[in-house]
Structure formats: structure tokens, C-alpha cells
mmCIF file of C-alpha atoms in Angstrom:
data_model
loop_
_atom_site.group_PDB
_atom_site.id
_atom_site.type_symbol
_atom_site.label_atom_id
_atom_site.label_comp_id
_atom_site.label_asym_id
_atom_site.label_seq_id
_atom_site.Cartn_x
_atom_site.Cartn_y
_atom_site.Cartn_z
ATOM 1 C CA MET Z 15 -10.073 -4.058 -9.137
ATOM 2 C CA SER Z 16 -7.059 -5.893 -10.530
ATOM 3 C CA THR Z 17 -3.604 -4.491 -11.151
ATOM 4 C CA LEU Z 18 -2.289 -4.689 -14.693
ATOM 5 C CA ALA Z 19 1.127 -3.228 -13.918
ATOM 6 C CA LYS Z 20 2.846 -2.602 -10.641
ATOM 7 C CA VAL Z 21 5.976 -0.705 -9.760
ATOM 8 C CA SER Z 22 8.648 -2.961 -8.322
ATOM 9 C CA ASN Z 23 11.232 -2.157 -5.656
ATOM 10 C CA ASN Z 24 13.809 -0.979 -8.197
ATOM 11 C CA GLY Z 25 11.371 1.335 -9.994
ATOM 12 C CA GLY Z 26 10.871 -0.961 -12.990
ATOM 13 C CA LEU Z 27 7.503 -2.043 -14.287
ATOM 14 C CA THR Z 28 6.398 -5.623 -13.805
ATOM 15 C CA LYS Z 29 3.248 -7.213 -15.175
ATOM 16 C CA THR Z 30 0.780 -9.395 -13.358
ATOM 17 C CA ASN Z 31 -1.939 -11.583 -14.796
ATOM 18 C CA PRO Z 32 -5.315 -10.390 -13.491
ATOM 19 C CA TYR Z 33 -7.088 -13.269 -15.248
ATOM 20 C CA ARG Z 34 -5.327 -16.084 -13.403
ATOM 21 C CA LYS Z 35 -8.082 -18.224 -11.938
ATOM 22 C CA SER Z 36 -6.448 -21.584 -11.508
ATOM 23 C CA ASN Z 37 -3.281 -23.088 -10.128
ATOM 24 C CA LEU Z 38 -2.247 -24.779 -13.363
ATOM 25 C CA PRO Z 39 1.542 -25.089 -13.806
ATOM 26 C CA MET Z 40 1.282 -23.207 -17.092
ATOM 27 C CA TRP Z 41 -0.007 -20.076 -15.279
ATOM 28 C CA SER Z 42 2.796 -20.397 -12.765
ATOM 29 C CA LEU Z 43 5.381 -20.264 -15.565
ATOM 30 C CA PHE Z 44 3.777 -17.155 -17.045
ATOM 31 C CA ASP Z 45 3.525 -15.484 -13.647
ATOM 32 C CA ASP Z 46 7.163 -16.280 -12.877
ATOM 33 C CA PHE Z 47 8.187 -14.628 -16.129
ATOM 34 C CA PHE Z 48 5.991 -11.541 -15.844
ATOM 35 C CA ASP Z 49 6.501 -11.008 -12.113
ATOM 36 C CA ARG Z 50 10.233 -10.487 -12.546
ATOM 37 C CA GLU Z 51 11.608 -7.064 -11.795
ATOM 38 C CA TRP Z 52 12.687 -5.650 -15.138
ATOM 39 C CA PRO Z 53 14.797 -2.492 -15.315
ATOM 40 C CA SER Z 54 12.665 0.515 -16.058
ATOM 41 C CA VAL Z 55 13.375 2.425 -19.237
ATOM 42 C CA PHE Z 56 11.917 5.436 -17.463
ATOM 43 C CA SER Z 57 14.623 5.470 -14.789
ATOM 44 C CA GLN Z 58 17.586 5.210 -17.159
ATOM 45 C CA ASN Z 59 19.549 7.989 -18.784
ATOM 46 C CA PHE Z 60 20.707 6.551 -22.103
ATOM 47 C CA ASN Z 61 23.404 9.174 -22.705
ATOM 48 C CA THR Z 62 25.739 8.816 -19.739
ATOM 49 C CA GLY Z 63 24.043 7.014 -16.912
ATOM 50 C CA MET Z 64 23.820 10.233 -14.851
ATOM 51 C CA SER Z 65 20.654 10.233 -12.823
ATOM 52 C CA LEU Z 66 19.008 12.870 -10.695
ATOM 53 C CA PRO Z 67 21.366 13.310 -7.745
ATOM 54 C CA MET Z 68 20.056 12.641 -4.269
ATOM 55 C CA VAL Z 69 20.034 15.488 -1.784
ATOM 56 C CA ASN Z 70 20.470 15.704 1.982
ATOM 57 C CA ILE Z 71 18.841 18.687 3.695
ATOM 58 C CA LYS Z 72 19.642 19.390 7.317
ATOM 59 C CA GLU Z 73 18.367 22.123 9.640
ATOM 60 C CA THR Z 74 20.173 23.447 12.688
ATOM 61 C CA ALA Z 75 19.256 26.304 14.992
ATOM 62 C CA GLU Z 76 21.141 28.776 12.792
ATOM 63 C CA ASP Z 77 21.295 27.312 9.250
ATOM 64 C CA TYR Z 78 19.921 24.985 6.636
ATOM 65 C CA PHE Z 79 22.432 22.796 4.794
ATOM 66 C CA VAL Z 80 21.934 21.209 1.380
ATOM 67 C CA GLU Z 81 24.366 18.495 0.285
ATOM 68 C CA MET Z 82 24.322 16.829 -3.112
ATOM 69 C CA ALA Z 83 26.607 13.987 -4.222
ATOM 70 C CA VAL Z 84 27.691 14.744 -7.801
ATOM 71 C CA PRO Z 85 31.141 13.229 -8.407
ATOM 72 C CA GLY Z 86 33.086 13.681 -11.602
ATOM 73 C CA LEU Z 87 32.157 17.308 -12.190
ATOM 74 C CA LYS Z 88 33.993 20.588 -11.751
ATOM 75 C CA LYS Z 89 32.645 23.519 -9.772
ATOM 76 C CA SER Z 90 32.452 25.478 -13.030
ATOM 77 C CA ASP Z 91 29.919 22.891 -14.314
ATOM 78 C CA PHE Z 92 27.266 24.044 -11.810
ATOM 79 C CA ASN Z 93 24.738 26.818 -12.178
ATOM 80 C CA ILE Z 94 23.129 27.842 -8.875
ATOM 81 C CA VAL Z 95 20.380 30.455 -9.116
ATOM 82 C CA LEU Z 96 18.116 32.021 -6.504
ATOM 83 C CA ASP Z 97 14.949 33.511 -7.994
ATOM 84 C CA ASN Z 98 11.872 34.440 -5.973
ATOM 85 C CA GLN Z 99 12.848 32.194 -3.037
ATOM 86 C CA VAL Z 100 13.433 29.224 -5.375
ATOM 87 C CA LEU Z 101 16.953 27.807 -5.285
ATOM 88 C CA SER Z 102 17.796 25.959 -8.523
ATOM 89 C CA ILE Z 103 20.886 23.798 -8.970
ATOM 90 C CA SER Z 104 21.654 22.621 -12.493
ATOM 91 C CA THR Z 105 24.468 21.366 -14.657
ATOM 92 C CA GLU Z 106 25.031 20.486 -18.291
ATOM 93 C CA THR Z 107 28.111 18.620 -19.441
ATOM 94 C CA GLU Z 108 29.241 17.466 -22.843
ATOM 95 C CA GLU Z 109 32.074 15.071 -23.563
ATOM 96 C CA GLN Z 110 33.549 14.310 -26.946
ATOM 97 C CA LYS Z 111 36.402 11.965 -27.830
ATOM 98 C CA ASP Z 112 37.912 11.296 -31.239
ATOM 99 C CA LEU Z 113 40.123 8.253 -31.687
ATOM 100 C CA LYS Z 114 41.854 7.622 -35.001
ATOM 101 C CA GLU Z 115 43.938 4.547 -35.641
ATOM 102 C CA GLU Z 116 45.234 2.780 -38.717
ATOM 103 C CA ASN Z 117 42.053 1.186 -40.075
ATOM 104 C CA TYR Z 118 39.238 2.931 -38.266
ATOM 105 C CA THR Z 119 37.988 6.130 -36.747
ATOM 106 C CA ARG Z 120 35.817 6.182 -33.652
ATOM 107 C CA ARG Z 121 34.017 9.176 -32.241
ATOM 108 C CA GLU Z 122 32.212 9.047 -28.927
ATOM 109 C CA PHE Z 123 30.218 11.798 -27.331
ATOM 110 C CA GLY Z 124 27.883 12.181 -24.408
ATOM 111 C CA TYR Z 125 25.623 14.739 -22.815
ATOM 112 C CA ALA Z 126 24.333 14.878 -19.262
ATOM 113 C CA SER Z 127 22.246 17.375 -17.345
ATOM 114 C CA PHE Z 128 20.070 17.707 -14.289
ATOM 115 C CA LYS Z 129 18.170 20.405 -12.435
ATOM 116 C CA ARG Z 130 16.931 20.365 -8.848
ATOM 117 C CA SER Z 131 14.845 23.206 -7.421
ATOM 118 C CA PHE Z 132 13.854 23.958 -3.838
ATOM 119 C CA THR Z 133 11.484 26.583 -2.451
ATOM 120 C CA LEU Z 134 13.259 28.242 0.435
ATOM 121 C CA PRO Z 135 11.485 29.309 3.602
ATOM 122 C CA GLU Z 136 11.213 33.044 4.224
ATOM 123 C CA THR Z 137 13.541 32.623 7.199
ATOM 124 C CA VAL Z 138 16.618 32.197 4.939
ATOM 125 C CA ASP Z 139 18.978 35.181 4.785
ATOM 126 C CA GLU Z 140 19.355 35.242 0.989
ATOM 127 C CA GLY Z 141 22.338 37.606 1.037
ATOM 128 C CA LYS Z 142 24.500 35.163 3.020
ATOM 129 C CA ILE Z 143 24.025 31.955 1.006
ATOM 130 C CA LYS Z 144 27.331 30.192 0.244
ATOM 131 C CA ALA Z 145 28.178 27.159 -1.870
ATOM 132 C CA LYS Z 146 31.269 24.989 -2.226
ATOM 133 C CA TYR Z 147 32.187 21.890 -4.190
ATOM 134 C CA ASP Z 148 34.732 19.512 -2.692
ATOM 135 C CA GLU Z 149 35.547 15.888 -3.585
ATOM 136 C CA GLY Z 150 32.261 15.269 -5.418
ATOM 137 C CA ILE Z 151 29.987 16.887 -2.824
ATOM 138 C CA LEU Z 152 28.178 20.156 -3.522
ATOM 139 C CA SER Z 153 27.395 21.866 -0.197
ATOM 140 C CA ILE Z 154 25.153 24.913 0.128
ATOM 141 C CA ASN Z 155 24.877 26.815 3.409
ATOM 142 C CA LEU Z 156 21.595 28.700 3.841
ATOM 143 C CA PRO Z 157 21.883 30.852 6.999
ATOM 144 C CA LYS Z 158 18.692 31.830 8.797
ATOM 145 C CA LYS Z 159 17.741 35.446 9.392
ATOM 146 C CA GLU Z 160 18.657 36.643 12.875
ATOM 147 C CA GLU Z 161 15.001 36.814 14.023
ATOM 148 C CA ALA Z 162 14.406 33.225 12.834
ATOM 149 C CA LYS Z 163 17.291 31.653 14.728
ATOM 150 C CA GLN Z 164 16.289 29.409 17.561
ATOM 151 C CA LYS Z 165 16.903 31.039 20.919
ATOM 152 C CA PRO Z 166 18.252 28.985 23.820
ATOM 153 C CA ALA Z 167 15.867 28.063 26.590
ATOM 154 C CA ARG Z 168 15.811 30.467 29.498
ATOM 155 C CA SER Z 169 14.361 30.308 32.951
ATOM 156 C CA ILE Z 170 11.561 32.720 33.824
ATOM 157 C CA GLN Z 171 11.284 33.931 37.399
ATOM 158 C CA ILE Z 172 7.912 34.091 39.058
ATOM 159 C CA SER Z 173 7.134 37.410 40.769
#
């Protein structure tokens, strides 16, 4: 089966010619054009360029840590909700600028939002979850319940 469209390394769509049966130079020109990696309209946010932020999740013996790089926001821009063991992190921002000069008026505005949700394991102590936002990094500490914490190895004596 031939491929009519493939996803390139940068997430954009590229086209291939499934009907190419010869090595004529003309086909090579078409293939060179259609095999280029074009930016995907599906991966762009036309309003502000804000994309879905990437997340780091780390587990230690006592906690889970979620870190999200979201520079340019204020901590008041975030909405963090825990509902039925689902942790949702979202934000909505609007920006509006009016500029009036002698012969023209310009008004620019933008809107950006995202929402990331994670199902938490039952081992998380929901009452002790803490979040902080510092220098563009949102950090969420998800402590484990006492019974779920990893115990250190111990030696067992043989009787």
C-alpha cells in the first residue's frame, strides 16, 4: 500500500507521489518539491504562538514532581484543579494594546490558552499537594501517602 501523506520530523505534512514508476528528471523535480518538510497548520497557534507546554514528571521514593515550562505568565494566570484523581492545569490569557498616533490608530489583541490533565495514582496524598511558579517554571509537588513510600532495604536474619 502506498503512502499519500506522511508526517515529517517537524510534525508537518509532506506529500509523496505513489505513482512514480520511472526515474525521469521531471519526477525528481516533483518529488523534490513535494518531499519538503512544510510547516504544519495543525501545530501552529495563530493567535500568539503559544503551544501546549511540555511537562517533566519525576518520581522519587517519597514524591512525584511535575514541572512545566510556561514563561511570560503570572501565577494568577494558572488554574490548577484536582477532581476525581485528575489533576488539570490550565490558563487563559488575553492581551490588548491600543496605539493612537497622528494619522492612524492601531489595535492589537491576542488570546492564548492551554489545558493539560493527568490522572494521578491512588498513592498520591491529595491533601498535601503544593504548587509554585518561579521564573517561568510551574512546579507541582505530589507527595505519596505514607504507606506508598518506598522503604529502605533491610537485612533479614535467618533463624
